[in-house]
mmCIF file of C-alpha atoms and ligand atoms in Angstrom:
data_model
loop_
_atom_site.group_PDB
_atom_site.id
_atom_site.type_symbol
_atom_site.label_atom_id
_atom_site.label_comp_id
_atom_site.label_asym_id
_atom_site.label_seq_id
_atom_site.Cartn_x
_atom_site.Cartn_y
_atom_site.Cartn_z
ATOM 1 C CA UNK A 1 -56.812 -122.993 264.772
ATOM 2 C CA UNK A 2 -55.165 -123.099 261.431
ATOM 3 C CA UNK A 3 -52.046 -121.415 261.078
ATOM 4 C CA UNK A 4 -52.004 -118.157 258.708
ATOM 5 C CA UNK A 5 -48.986 -118.061 256.461
ATOM 6 C CA UNK A 6 -47.601 -114.627 255.244
ATOM 7 C CA UNK A 7 -44.708 -113.879 252.854
ATOM 8 C CA UNK A 8 -43.260 -110.608 253.854
ATOM 9 C CA UNK A 9 -40.457 -108.718 251.942
ATOM 10 C CA UNK A 10 -38.057 -106.850 254.074
ATOM 11 C CA UNK A 11 -36.184 -103.964 252.717
ATOM 12 C CA UNK A 12 -33.940 -102.625 255.338
ATOM 13 C CA UNK A 13 -32.270 -100.097 253.159
ATOM 14 C CA UNK A 14 -29.544 -97.733 254.438
ATOM 15 C CA UNK A 15 -28.381 -96.092 257.783
ATOM 16 C CA UNK A 16 -30.172 -97.176 260.812
ATOM 17 C CA UNK A 17 -32.410 -99.336 258.518
ATOM 18 C CA UNK A 18 -30.896 -102.676 259.213
ATOM 19 C CA UNK A 19 -30.723 -102.089 262.993
ATOM 20 C CA UNK A 20 -34.292 -101.163 263.382
ATOM 21 C CA UNK A 21 -35.573 -103.976 260.967
ATOM 22 C CA UNK A 22 -33.654 -106.552 263.170
ATOM 23 C CA UNK A 23 -35.798 -105.383 266.075
ATOM 24 C CA UNK A 24 -39.223 -105.456 264.176
ATOM 25 C CA UNK A 25 -38.520 -108.936 262.745
ATOM 26 C CA UNK A 26 -37.837 -110.220 266.229
ATOM 27 C CA UNK A 27 -41.020 -108.771 267.482
ATOM 28 C CA UNK A 28 -43.019 -110.152 264.637
ATOM 29 C CA UNK A 29 -41.565 -113.721 265.078
ATOM 30 C CA UNK A 30 -42.612 -113.613 268.809
ATOM 31 C CA UNK A 31 -46.165 -112.330 268.199
ATOM 32 C CA UNK A 32 -46.424 -114.787 265.330
ATOM 33 C CA UNK A 33 -45.517 -117.857 267.695
ATOM 34 C CA UNK A 34 -47.976 -116.342 270.152
ATOM 35 C CA UNK A 35 -50.772 -115.922 267.836
ATOM 36 C CA UNK A 36 -50.080 -118.841 265.395
ATOM 37 C CA UNK A 37 -49.038 -116.688 262.425
ATOM 38 C CA UNK A 38 -46.237 -117.819 260.211
ATOM 39 C CA UNK A 39 -44.253 -115.247 258.572
ATOM 40 C CA UNK A 40 -41.904 -116.228 255.825
ATOM 41 C CA UNK A 41 -39.376 -113.247 255.524
ATOM 42 C CA UNK A 42 -37.464 -112.607 252.332
ATOM 43 C CA UNK A 43 -34.975 -109.855 252.262
ATOM 44 C CA UNK A 44 -34.248 -107.498 249.158
ATOM 45 C CA UNK A 45 -31.960 -104.521 248.338
ATOM 46 C CA UNK A 46 -33.312 -101.008 247.957
ATOM 47 C CA UNK A 47 -31.739 -97.432 248.041
ATOM 48 C CA UNK A 48 -27.997 -96.886 248.645
ATOM 49 C CA UNK A 49 -27.469 -100.667 249.495
ATOM 50 C CA UNK A 50 -28.916 -101.506 246.125
ATOM 51 C CA UNK A 51 -26.828 -98.929 244.298
ATOM 52 C CA UNK A 52 -23.645 -100.324 245.753
ATOM 53 C CA UNK A 53 -24.454 -103.879 245.003
ATOM 54 C CA UNK A 54 -26.285 -103.431 241.621
ATOM 55 C CA UNK A 55 -25.798 -100.045 240.221
ATOM 56 C CA UNK A 56 -29.637 -99.326 240.574
ATOM 57 C CA UNK A 57 -31.658 -97.868 243.438
ATOM 58 C CA UNK A 58 -34.573 -100.324 242.780
ATOM 59 C CA UNK A 59 -33.285 -103.634 241.045
ATOM 60 C CA UNK A 60 -35.977 -105.586 239.112
ATOM 61 C CA UNK A 61 -35.569 -108.545 241.464
ATOM 62 C CA UNK A 62 -36.466 -106.448 244.429
ATOM 63 C CA UNK A 63 -39.687 -105.226 242.649
ATOM 64 C CA UNK A 64 -40.639 -108.713 241.584
ATOM 65 C CA UNK A 65 -40.137 -110.064 245.172
ATOM 66 C CA UNK A 66 -42.136 -107.172 246.473
ATOM 67 C CA UNK A 67 -45.106 -107.843 244.040
ATOM 68 C CA UNK A 68 -45.317 -111.624 244.937
ATOM 69 C CA UNK A 69 -45.496 -110.922 248.771
ATOM 70 C CA UNK A 70 -48.403 -110.306 251.076
ATOM 71 C CA UNK A 71 -46.845 -107.210 252.554
ATOM 72 C CA UNK A 72 -43.593 -105.190 252.368
ATOM 73 C CA UNK A 73 -41.725 -103.905 255.528
ATOM 74 C CA UNK A 74 -39.448 -101.099 254.570
ATOM 75 C CA UNK A 75 -36.935 -99.342 257.056
ATOM 76 C CA UNK A 76 -35.350 -96.302 255.439
ATOM 77 C CA UNK A 77 -33.346 -95.269 252.457
ATOM 78 C CA UNK A 78 -30.489 -92.686 251.725
ATOM 79 C CA UNK A 79 -27.365 -91.167 253.078
ATOM 80 C CA UNK A 80 -24.582 -88.764 252.512
ATOM 81 C CA UNK A 81 -22.507 -91.089 250.190
ATOM 82 C CA UNK A 82 -25.155 -91.140 247.536
ATOM 83 C CA UNK A 83 -26.285 -87.427 247.709
ATOM 84 C CA UNK A 84 -24.164 -86.403 244.826
ATOM 85 C CA UNK A 85 -25.304 -89.130 242.246
ATOM 86 C CA UNK A 86 -27.557 -88.087 239.324
ATOM 87 C CA UNK A 87 -31.282 -87.993 240.229
ATOM 88 C CA UNK A 88 -32.111 -91.392 238.444
ATOM 89 C CA UNK A 89 -29.534 -93.102 240.464
ATOM 90 C CA UNK A 90 -30.485 -91.627 243.986
ATOM 91 C CA UNK A 91 -31.887 -93.794 246.569
ATOM 92 C CA UNK A 92 -35.051 -91.684 246.778
ATOM 93 C CA UNK A 93 -35.658 -92.727 243.072
ATOM 94 C CA UNK A 94 -35.811 -96.275 244.302
ATOM 95 C CA UNK A 95 -38.390 -95.386 246.892
ATOM 96 C CA UNK A 96 -40.461 -93.347 244.492
ATOM 97 C CA UNK A 97 -40.294 -96.336 241.891
ATOM 98 C CA UNK A 98 -41.508 -98.823 244.382
ATOM 99 C CA UNK A 99 -44.597 -96.650 245.400
ATOM 100 C CA UNK A 100 -45.317 -96.162 241.756
ATOM 101 C CA UNK A 101 -44.682 -99.758 240.783
ATOM 102 C CA UNK A 102 -47.118 -101.075 243.442
ATOM 103 C CA UNK A 103 -49.740 -98.302 242.667
ATOM 104 C CA UNK A 104 -49.501 -97.212 246.318
ATOM 105 C CA UNK A 105 -51.636 -94.034 245.960
ATOM 106 C CA UNK A 106 -52.587 -93.587 249.569
ATOM 107 C CA UNK A 107 -50.166 -92.760 252.496
ATOM 108 C CA UNK A 108 -51.623 -92.881 256.036
ATOM 109 C CA UNK A 109 -49.492 -91.370 258.703
ATOM 110 C CA UNK A 110 -50.894 -91.144 262.250
ATOM 111 C CA UNK A 111 -49.523 -88.517 264.661
ATOM 112 C CA UNK A 112 -50.751 -89.564 268.133
ATOM 113 C CA UNK A 113 -49.453 -88.064 271.286
ATOM 114 C CA UNK A 114 -48.734 -90.799 273.680
ATOM 115 C CA UNK A 115 -49.210 -89.667 277.396
ATOM 116 C CA UNK A 116 -45.678 -91.160 278.221
ATOM 117 C CA UNK A 117 -44.044 -88.796 275.898
ATOM 118 C CA UNK A 118 -45.946 -85.528 276.147
ATOM 119 C CA UNK A 119 -42.919 -83.749 277.584
ATOM 120 C CA UNK A 120 -41.098 -84.822 274.509
ATOM 121 C CA UNK A 121 -42.975 -82.452 272.289
ATOM 122 C CA UNK A 122 -41.580 -78.857 271.785
ATOM 123 C CA UNK A 123 -45.029 -77.513 272.336
ATOM 124 C CA UNK A 124 -46.681 -76.873 275.553
ATOM 125 C CA UNK A 125 -48.654 -79.836 277.182
ATOM 126 C CA UNK A 126 -52.043 -78.032 276.929
ATOM 127 C CA UNK A 127 -51.391 -77.776 273.158
ATOM 128 C CA UNK A 128 -50.615 -81.251 272.546
ATOM 129 C CA UNK A 129 -52.302 -83.442 275.012
ATOM 130 C CA UNK A 130 -54.741 -85.630 273.392
ATOM 131 C CA UNK A 131 -53.529 -84.831 269.913
ATOM 132 C CA UNK A 132 -54.644 -87.589 267.434
ATOM 133 C CA UNK A 133 -54.212 -86.988 263.799
ATOM 134 C CA UNK A 134 -54.124 -88.977 260.782
ATOM 135 C CA UNK A 135 -52.664 -87.392 257.590
ATOM 136 C CA UNK A 136 -53.846 -89.083 254.328
ATOM 137 C CA UNK A 137 -51.307 -88.104 251.857
ATOM 138 C CA UNK A 138 -51.668 -88.647 248.032
ATOM 139 C CA UNK A 139 -48.445 -90.633 247.083
ATOM 140 C CA UNK A 140 -48.318 -91.296 243.304
ATOM 141 C CA UNK A 141 -49.304 -88.092 241.675
ATOM 142 C CA UNK A 142 -48.907 -84.388 242.149
ATOM 143 C CA UNK A 143 -45.636 -82.533 241.609
ATOM 144 C CA UNK A 144 -43.358 -85.416 242.360
ATOM 145 C CA UNK A 145 -44.473 -87.234 239.233
ATOM 146 C CA UNK A 146 -46.034 -84.483 237.032
ATOM 147 C CA UNK A 147 -44.580 -83.996 233.453
ATOM 148 C CA UNK A 148 -42.873 -81.903 232.097
ATOM 149 C CA UNK A 149 -40.016 -81.846 234.702
ATOM 150 C CA UNK A 150 -36.357 -81.166 234.324
ATOM 151 C CA UNK A 151 -33.710 -78.468 234.207
ATOM 152 C CA UNK A 152 -33.926 -76.908 230.623
ATOM 153 C CA UNK A 153 -31.932 -74.106 228.905
ATOM 154 C CA UNK A 154 -33.835 -71.258 227.550
ATOM 155 C CA UNK A 155 -33.095 -69.470 224.260
ATOM 156 C CA UNK A 156 -31.084 -66.843 226.244
ATOM 157 C CA UNK A 157 -28.918 -69.498 227.850
ATOM 158 C CA UNK A 158 -30.783 -69.161 231.076
ATOM 159 C CA UNK A 159 -31.349 -72.411 233.019
ATOM 160 C CA UNK A 160 -34.856 -73.049 234.132
ATOM 161 C CA UNK A 161 -35.924 -75.775 236.493
ATOM 162 C CA UNK A 162 -39.500 -77.102 235.922
ATOM 163 C CA UNK A 163 -41.877 -79.328 237.764
ATOM 164 C CA UNK A 164 -45.345 -79.746 237.223
ATOM 165 C CA UNK A 165 -48.260 -80.180 239.772
ATOM 166 C CA UNK A 166 -51.126 -82.045 238.242
ATOM 167 C CA UNK A 167 -53.935 -84.309 239.283
ATOM 168 C CA UNK A 168 -56.788 -85.899 237.467
ATOM 169 C CA UNK A 169 -60.291 -86.267 238.766
ATOM 170 C CA UNK A 170 -59.734 -90.146 238.961
ATOM 171 C CA UNK A 171 -56.643 -89.547 241.211
ATOM 172 C CA UNK A 172 -58.359 -86.991 243.464
ATOM 173 C CA UNK A 173 -61.434 -89.196 243.890
ATOM 174 C CA UNK A 174 -59.587 -92.349 244.798
ATOM 175 C CA UNK A 175 -57.509 -90.780 247.563
ATOM 176 C CA UNK A 176 -60.747 -88.793 248.632
ATOM 177 C CA UNK A 177 -62.627 -92.020 249.264
ATOM 178 C CA UNK A 178 -59.771 -93.518 251.140
ATOM 179 C CA UNK A 179 -59.827 -90.328 253.359
ATOM 180 C CA UNK A 180 -63.494 -90.204 253.806
ATOM 181 C CA UNK A 181 -63.586 -93.982 254.883
ATOM 182 C CA UNK A 182 -60.575 -93.325 257.130
ATOM 183 C CA UNK A 183 -62.575 -90.275 258.816
ATOM 184 C CA UNK A 184 -65.562 -92.719 259.220
ATOM 185 C CA UNK A 185 -63.497 -95.123 261.320
ATOM 186 C CA UNK A 186 -62.141 -92.149 263.414
ATOM 187 C CA UNK A 187 -64.068 -89.226 264.777
ATOM 188 C CA UNK A 188 -65.912 -88.403 261.495
ATOM 189 C CA UNK A 189 -63.888 -85.096 260.904
ATOM 190 C CA UNK A 190 -62.111 -84.554 257.590
ATOM 191 C CA UNK A 191 -60.071 -81.388 256.620
ATOM 192 C CA UNK A 192 -58.951 -81.232 252.956
ATOM 193 C CA UNK A 193 -55.926 -79.097 252.576
ATOM 194 C CA UNK A 194 -55.043 -77.397 249.311
ATOM 195 C CA UNK A 195 -53.965 -74.066 247.737
ATOM 196 C CA UNK A 196 -57.202 -73.359 245.833
ATOM 197 C CA UNK A 197 -56.725 -69.514 246.138
ATOM 198 C CA UNK A 198 -53.753 -69.640 243.791
ATOM 199 C CA UNK A 199 -53.547 -73.135 241.979
ATOM 200 C CA UNK A 200 -55.963 -74.443 239.491
ATOM 201 C CA UNK A 201 -54.759 -78.057 240.476
ATOM 202 C CA UNK A 202 -55.995 -77.243 243.912
ATOM 203 C CA UNK A 203 -59.403 -75.862 242.622
ATOM 204 C CA UNK A 204 -60.016 -79.034 240.857
ATOM 205 C CA UNK A 205 -58.967 -80.933 243.981
ATOM 206 C CA UNK A 206 -61.453 -78.816 246.279
ATOM 207 C CA UNK A 207 -64.369 -79.325 243.725
ATOM 208 C CA UNK A 208 -64.053 -83.106 243.586
ATOM 209 C CA UNK A 209 -63.509 -83.572 247.544
ATOM 210 C CA UNK A 210 -66.660 -81.302 247.872
ATOM 211 C CA UNK A 211 -68.622 -83.438 245.466
ATOM 212 C CA UNK A 212 -67.550 -86.753 247.199
ATOM 213 C CA UNK A 213 -69.013 -85.315 250.475
ATOM 214 C CA UNK A 214 -72.711 -86.291 250.021
ATOM 215 C CA UNK A 215 -71.784 -89.919 249.826
ATOM 216 C CA UNK A 216 -70.350 -89.833 253.357
ATOM 217 C CA UNK A 217 -73.012 -87.899 255.247
ATOM 218 C CA UNK A 218 -71.508 -88.896 258.691
ATOM 219 C CA UNK A 219 -68.302 -87.190 257.808
ATOM 220 C CA UNK A 220 -67.937 -83.404 258.476
ATOM 221 C CA UNK A 221 -65.866 -81.886 255.720
ATOM 222 C CA UNK A 222 -63.962 -78.767 255.794
ATOM 223 C CA UNK A 223 -61.298 -77.164 253.559
ATOM 224 C CA UNK A 224 -58.164 -75.223 254.580
ATOM 225 C CA UNK A 225 -55.349 -73.541 252.582
ATOM 226 C CA UNK A 226 -51.999 -75.229 253.160
ATOM 227 C CA UNK A 227 -50.223 -72.169 254.532
ATOM 228 C CA UNK A 228 -53.165 -71.810 257.262
ATOM 229 C CA UNK A 229 -52.962 -75.532 257.889
ATOM 230 C CA UNK A 230 -49.241 -75.216 258.848
ATOM 231 C CA UNK A 231 -49.997 -72.629 261.263
ATOM 232 C CA UNK A 232 -53.203 -74.166 262.789
ATOM 233 C CA UNK A 233 -51.027 -77.479 263.352
ATOM 234 C CA UNK A 234 -48.773 -75.601 265.465
ATOM 235 C CA UNK A 235 -51.203 -73.273 266.980
ATOM 236 C CA UNK A 236 -54.126 -75.507 268.031
ATOM 237 C CA UNK A 237 -53.590 -79.253 266.598
ATOM 238 C CA UNK A 238 -56.470 -80.841 268.371
ATOM 239 C CA UNK A 239 -58.794 -79.256 265.932
ATOM 240 C CA UNK A 240 -57.681 -81.979 263.549
ATOM 241 C CA UNK A 241 -58.674 -85.450 263.276
ATOM 242 C CA UNK A 242 -58.199 -86.708 259.516
ATOM 243 C CA UNK A 243 -56.364 -84.457 257.010
ATOM 244 C CA UNK A 244 -56.400 -85.382 253.267
ATOM 245 C CA UNK A 245 -53.865 -83.577 250.964
ATOM 246 C CA UNK A 246 -51.763 -83.957 247.973
ATOM 247 C CA UNK A 247 -48.225 -85.242 247.639
ATOM 248 C CA UNK A 248 -46.016 -82.205 248.268
ATOM 249 C CA UNK A 249 -48.237 -80.543 250.908
ATOM 250 C CA UNK A 250 -48.761 -83.991 252.567
ATOM 251 C CA UNK A 251 -44.967 -84.704 252.634
ATOM 252 C CA UNK A 252 -44.498 -81.195 254.532
ATOM 253 C CA UNK A 253 -47.630 -81.475 256.778
ATOM 254 C CA UNK A 254 -47.100 -84.929 258.009
ATOM 255 C CA UNK A 255 -43.538 -84.170 259.091
ATOM 256 C CA UNK A 256 -44.931 -80.986 260.971
ATOM 257 C CA UNK A 257 -47.627 -83.267 262.393
ATOM 258 C CA UNK A 258 -44.869 -85.806 263.427
ATOM 259 C CA UNK A 259 -43.036 -83.398 265.459
ATOM 260 C CA UNK A 260 -45.956 -82.469 267.687
ATOM 261 C CA UNK A 261 -45.465 -85.934 269.090
ATOM 262 C CA UNK A 262 -41.870 -85.155 270.176
ATOM 263 C CA UNK A 263 -39.816 -87.792 268.096
ATOM 264 C CA UNK A 264 -39.958 -88.795 264.538
ATOM 265 C CA UNK A 265 -38.411 -92.105 265.898
ATOM 266 C CA UNK A 266 -41.907 -93.082 267.105
ATOM 267 C CA UNK A 267 -44.049 -92.760 264.037
ATOM 268 C CA UNK A 268 -45.047 -95.444 261.454
ATOM 269 C CA UNK A 269 -46.723 -95.199 258.164
ATOM 270 C CA UNK A 270 -48.898 -97.311 255.858
ATOM 271 C CA UNK A 271 -48.901 -96.906 252.065
ATOM 272 C CA UNK A 272 -51.711 -98.509 250.322
ATOM 273 C CA UNK A 273 -52.929 -99.259 246.683
ATOM 274 C CA UNK A 274 -55.880 -100.744 245.120
ATOM 275 C CA UNK A 275 -54.670 -104.527 244.651
ATOM 276 C CA UNK A 276 -50.946 -104.829 245.363
ATOM 277 C CA UNK A 277 -49.332 -105.463 248.765
ATOM 278 C CA UNK A 278 -48.907 -102.286 250.945
ATOM 279 C CA UNK A 279 -45.789 -100.931 252.040
ATOM 280 C CA UNK A 280 -45.192 -100.132 255.825
ATOM 281 C CA UNK A 281 -42.471 -97.985 256.927
ATOM 282 C CA UNK A 282 -41.479 -95.379 259.496
ATOM 283 C CA UNK A 283 -41.985 -91.724 258.699
ATOM 284 C CA UNK A 284 -38.191 -91.155 259.545
ATOM 285 C CA UNK A 285 -35.321 -91.348 257.143
ATOM 286 C CA UNK A 286 -32.073 -93.487 257.491
ATOM 287 C CA UNK A 287 -30.634 -91.105 260.262
ATOM 288 C CA UNK A 288 -26.997 -91.422 258.909
ATOM 289 C CA UNK A 289 -25.756 -89.333 261.867
ATOM 290 C CA UNK A 290 -26.413 -92.140 264.364
ATOM 291 C CA UNK A 291 -26.195 -95.084 262.007
ATOM 292 C CA UNK A 292 -24.332 -98.322 263.267
ATOM 293 C CA UNK A 293 -24.167 -96.806 266.914
ATOM 294 C CA UNK A 294 -26.938 -98.660 268.435
ATOM 295 C CA UNK A 295 -28.740 -95.407 269.173
ATOM 296 C CA UNK A 296 -31.699 -95.492 266.922
ATOM 297 C CA UNK A 297 -35.191 -95.620 268.116
ATOM 298 C CA UNK A 298 -36.689 -98.808 266.616
ATOM 299 C CA UNK A 299 -40.296 -98.164 267.758
ATOM 300 C CA UNK A 300 -41.549 -96.417 264.651
ATOM 301 C CA UNK A 301 -40.273 -99.476 262.685
ATOM 302 C CA UNK A 302 -41.966 -101.823 265.194
ATOM 303 C CA UNK A 303 -45.185 -99.694 265.074
ATOM 304 C CA UNK A 304 -45.055 -99.988 261.192
ATOM 305 C CA UNK A 305 -45.068 -103.718 261.604
ATOM 306 C CA UNK A 306 -48.330 -103.288 263.639
ATOM 307 C CA UNK A 307 -49.598 -101.247 260.923
ATOM 308 C CA UNK A 308 -48.895 -103.951 258.528
ATOM 309 C CA UNK A 309 -50.553 -106.382 260.641
ATOM 310 C CA UNK A 310 -53.613 -104.224 260.828
ATOM 311 C CA UNK A 311 -53.883 -102.529 257.350
ATOM 312 C CA UNK A 312 -52.142 -105.046 255.234
ATOM 313 C CA UNK A 313 -52.891 -108.428 256.753
ATOM 314 C CA UNK A 314 -56.085 -107.922 258.630
ATOM 315 C CA UNK A 315 -54.596 -109.143 261.835
ATOM 316 C CA UNK A 316 -55.748 -106.562 264.296
ATOM 317 C CA UNK A 317 -55.227 -108.740 267.324
ATOM 318 C CA UNK A 318 -51.602 -109.121 266.430
ATOM 319 C CA UNK A 319 -51.306 -105.486 265.824
ATOM 320 C CA UNK A 320 -52.949 -104.494 269.227
ATOM 321 C CA UNK A 321 -50.583 -106.971 270.993
ATOM 322 C CA UNK A 322 -47.400 -105.007 269.501
ATOM 323 C CA UNK A 323 -48.824 -101.597 270.083
ATOM 324 C CA UNK A 324 -49.619 -102.625 273.741
ATOM 325 C CA UNK A 325 -46.084 -103.848 274.266
ATOM 326 C CA UNK A 326 -44.834 -100.448 272.898
ATOM 327 C CA UNK A 327 -46.930 -98.544 275.441
ATOM 328 C CA UNK A 328 -45.885 -100.946 278.249
ATOM 329 C CA UNK A 329 -42.290 -100.521 277.612
ATOM 330 C CA UNK A 330 -42.723 -96.693 277.716
ATOM 331 C CA UNK A 331 -44.705 -97.230 281.066
ATOM 332 C CA UNK A 332 -41.642 -99.053 282.503
ATOM 333 C CA UNK A 333 -39.592 -95.774 281.670
ATOM 334 C CA UNK A 334 -37.516 -97.341 278.900
ATOM 335 C CA UNK A 335 -36.467 -94.698 276.296
ATOM 336 C CA UNK A 336 -33.818 -94.450 273.401
ATOM 337 C CA UNK A 337 -31.832 -91.290 273.167
ATOM 338 C CA UNK A 338 -34.315 -89.413 271.100
ATOM 339 C CA UNK A 339 -37.185 -89.743 273.497
ATOM 340 C CA UNK A 340 -35.076 -89.553 276.699
ATOM 341 C CA UNK A 341 -36.102 -87.586 279.683
ATOM 342 C CA UNK A 342 -34.761 -87.179 283.324
ATOM 343 C CA UNK A 343 -35.299 -90.295 285.464
ATOM 344 C CA UNK A 344 -35.997 -92.650 282.629
ATOM 345 C CA UNK A 345 -33.802 -95.729 281.491
ATOM 346 C CA UNK A 346 -31.523 -94.980 278.442
ATOM 347 C CA UNK A 347 -31.397 -97.886 276.188
ATOM 348 C CA UNK A 348 -29.913 -98.661 272.835
ATOM 349 C CA UNK A 349 -31.780 -100.056 269.761
ATOM 350 C CA UNK A 350 -30.879 -103.629 270.458
ATOM 351 C CA UNK A 351 -31.862 -103.314 274.203
ATOM 352 C CA UNK A 352 -35.088 -101.647 273.360
ATOM 353 C CA UNK A 353 -35.905 -104.778 271.256
ATOM 354 C CA UNK A 354 -35.085 -106.898 274.314
ATOM 355 C CA UNK A 355 -37.403 -104.906 276.483
ATOM 356 C CA UNK A 356 -40.176 -105.426 273.934
ATOM 357 C CA UNK A 357 -39.807 -109.115 273.649
ATOM 358 C CA UNK A 358 -39.831 -109.319 277.488
ATOM 359 C CA UNK A 359 -43.103 -107.226 277.732
ATOM 360 C CA UNK A 360 -44.668 -109.378 274.865
ATOM 361 C CA UNK A 361 -43.838 -112.596 276.662
ATOM 362 C CA UNK A 362 -45.490 -111.200 279.920
ATOM 363 C CA UNK A 363 -48.525 -110.055 277.815
ATOM 364 C CA UNK A 364 -48.903 -113.570 276.350
ATOM 365 C CA UNK A 365 -49.021 -115.302 279.785
ATOM 366 C CA UNK A 366 -51.246 -112.677 281.145
ATOM 367 C CA UNK A 367 -53.589 -113.331 278.347
ATOM 368 C CA UNK A 368 -53.586 -117.157 278.733
HETATM 369 P P1 NAD B 401 -33.818 -88.474 259.182
HETATM 370 O O1 NAD B 401 -35.314 -88.718 259.482
HETATM 371 O O2 NAD B 401 -33.143 -89.493 258.756
HETATM 372 O O3 NAD B 401 -33.121 -87.708 260.422
HETATM 373 C C1 NAD B 401 -33.651 -86.586 260.934
HETATM 374 C C2 NAD B 401 -33.013 -86.549 262.490
HETATM 375 O O4 NAD B 401 -33.861 -87.506 263.310
HETATM 376 C C3 NAD B 401 -31.703 -86.984 262.735
HETATM 377 O O5 NAD B 401 -30.955 -86.295 263.613
HETATM 378 C C4 NAD B 401 -31.725 -88.475 263.098
HETATM 379 O O6 NAD B 401 -30.732 -88.809 263.894
HETATM 380 C C5 NAD B 401 -33.118 -88.436 263.891
HETATM 381 N N1 NAD B 401 -33.678 -89.685 263.787
HETATM 382 C C6 NAD B 401 -34.404 -90.246 262.745
HETATM 383 N N2 NAD B 401 -34.725 -91.313 262.868
HETATM 384 C C7 NAD B 401 -34.509 -91.675 264.157
HETATM 385 C C8 NAD B 401 -34.663 -92.854 264.973
HETATM 386 N N3 NAD B 401 -35.327 -93.944 264.535
HETATM 387 N N4 NAD B 401 -34.148 -92.788 266.195
HETATM 388 C C9 NAD B 401 -33.420 -91.770 266.650
HETATM 389 N N5 NAD B 401 -33.331 -90.781 265.894
HETATM 390 C C10 NAD B 401 -33.782 -90.646 264.582
HETATM 391 O O7 NAD B 401 -33.936 -87.196 258.028
HETATM 392 P P2 NAD B 401 -32.668 -86.589 257.241
HETATM 393 O O8 NAD B 401 -31.567 -86.255 258.256
HETATM 394 O O9 NAD B 401 -33.137 -85.273 256.514
HETATM 395 O O10 NAD B 401 -32.280 -87.611 256.144
HETATM 396 C C11 NAD B 401 -31.126 -88.563 256.248
HETATM 397 C C12 NAD B 401 -31.410 -89.449 255.031
HETATM 398 O O11 NAD B 401 -32.605 -90.243 255.048
HETATM 399 C C13 NAD B 401 -31.319 -88.694 253.773
HETATM 400 O O12 NAD B 401 -30.518 -89.409 252.757
HETATM 401 C C14 NAD B 401 -32.635 -88.510 253.177
HETATM 402 O O13 NAD B 401 -32.808 -88.523 251.898
HETATM 403 C C15 NAD B 401 -33.253 -89.933 253.883
HETATM 404 N N6 NAD B 401 -34.652 -90.019 254.192
HETATM 405 C C16 NAD B 401 -35.217 -91.252 253.684
HETATM 406 C C17 NAD B 401 -36.623 -91.277 254.062
HETATM 407 C C18 NAD B 401 -37.249 -92.569 253.658
HETATM 408 O O14 NAD B 401 -36.560 -93.827 253.713
HETATM 409 N N7 NAD B 401 -38.627 -92.692 253.700
HETATM 410 C C19 NAD B 401 -37.400 -90.206 254.721
HETATM 411 C C20 NAD B 401 -36.752 -89.178 255.009
HETATM 412 C C21 NAD B 401 -35.264 -88.964 254.494
#
């Protein structure tokens, strides 16, 4: 079997980023050896770490390195230290620039309840048992990018903050297609979320998504206003399979969906474009409150590496192997603090990485 070679750009970023990235890289190396995949890792700066080293949150060098790679594995950016900088110098600006520069218009965020962690959810067992949702969020348009934007001073001297929520038909159609195709690969149910009762931009959104539907006769399409969707996610989340929505609504709803599963430390995401490499990253932030203390849960980062193998590099067997290892580690009762429950084994970030590698080695011998 010829060895597959992949160039992966690693962006550890800030806070717990470097700790969880170390675990993901170790896991990838082991799986690569087992399945004859060769990963060439190259590391670059983004976010606060890049600001400290170069004065910019997304140095040109980082962007070039990402463009020349097969996939980008990102940890998290941000922290208190950089919170007071002007907006163009904030870590988040680096992240938005990376997404825009790579044309990553589709963000896939799975929120799946793992049976081992059902009691980590703040909702009742009967409400969350079996929840398996995929939020498809538009990522490069909408209010986070619309013009005009800024804080202006009116003629009367009153300051006025402005952002613009805008979508073109082309932008809606391309995210709509990703969502219909995702729903086809899942249970065939798609719910489009908007605020069409108030916003013209949402009326266009609903109109275009509805017009795409006949191309996907095997997908059952429904529409929901965003305020109702927020309520329904907490009331009866099992009614949802695939959700498609714009950038702002998707940001909020995917975090709400994330919490159904109990810990934000378990959730990966994939950001995909038309041509460039995808970016794979955990849903959570840089957790500055626990950074450097070996307390972070590395599993969302490791599952992001699995999503990278599945959606970015078309290596589903390697992705399955990693996902299986995560489930087995949880079956053994290994837990980091954020998902800890009585009677389980409390592990730090590093020890959780070792546990994964132990299980991966067992999995390889059981396959042979
Ligand atoms: P956060 O996700 O960093 O943390 C929220 C809470 O969850 C904290 O209590 C944290 O300790 C905990 N947590 C998060 N990830 C964890 C993990 N892997 N293991 C264990 N516990 C974990 O969100 P926040 O506190 O709102 O933001 C902190 C910083 O992260 C801010 O600067 C923010 O801008 C940034 N941020 C970055 C991203 C990103 O890089 N994509 C996303 C969200 C927030």
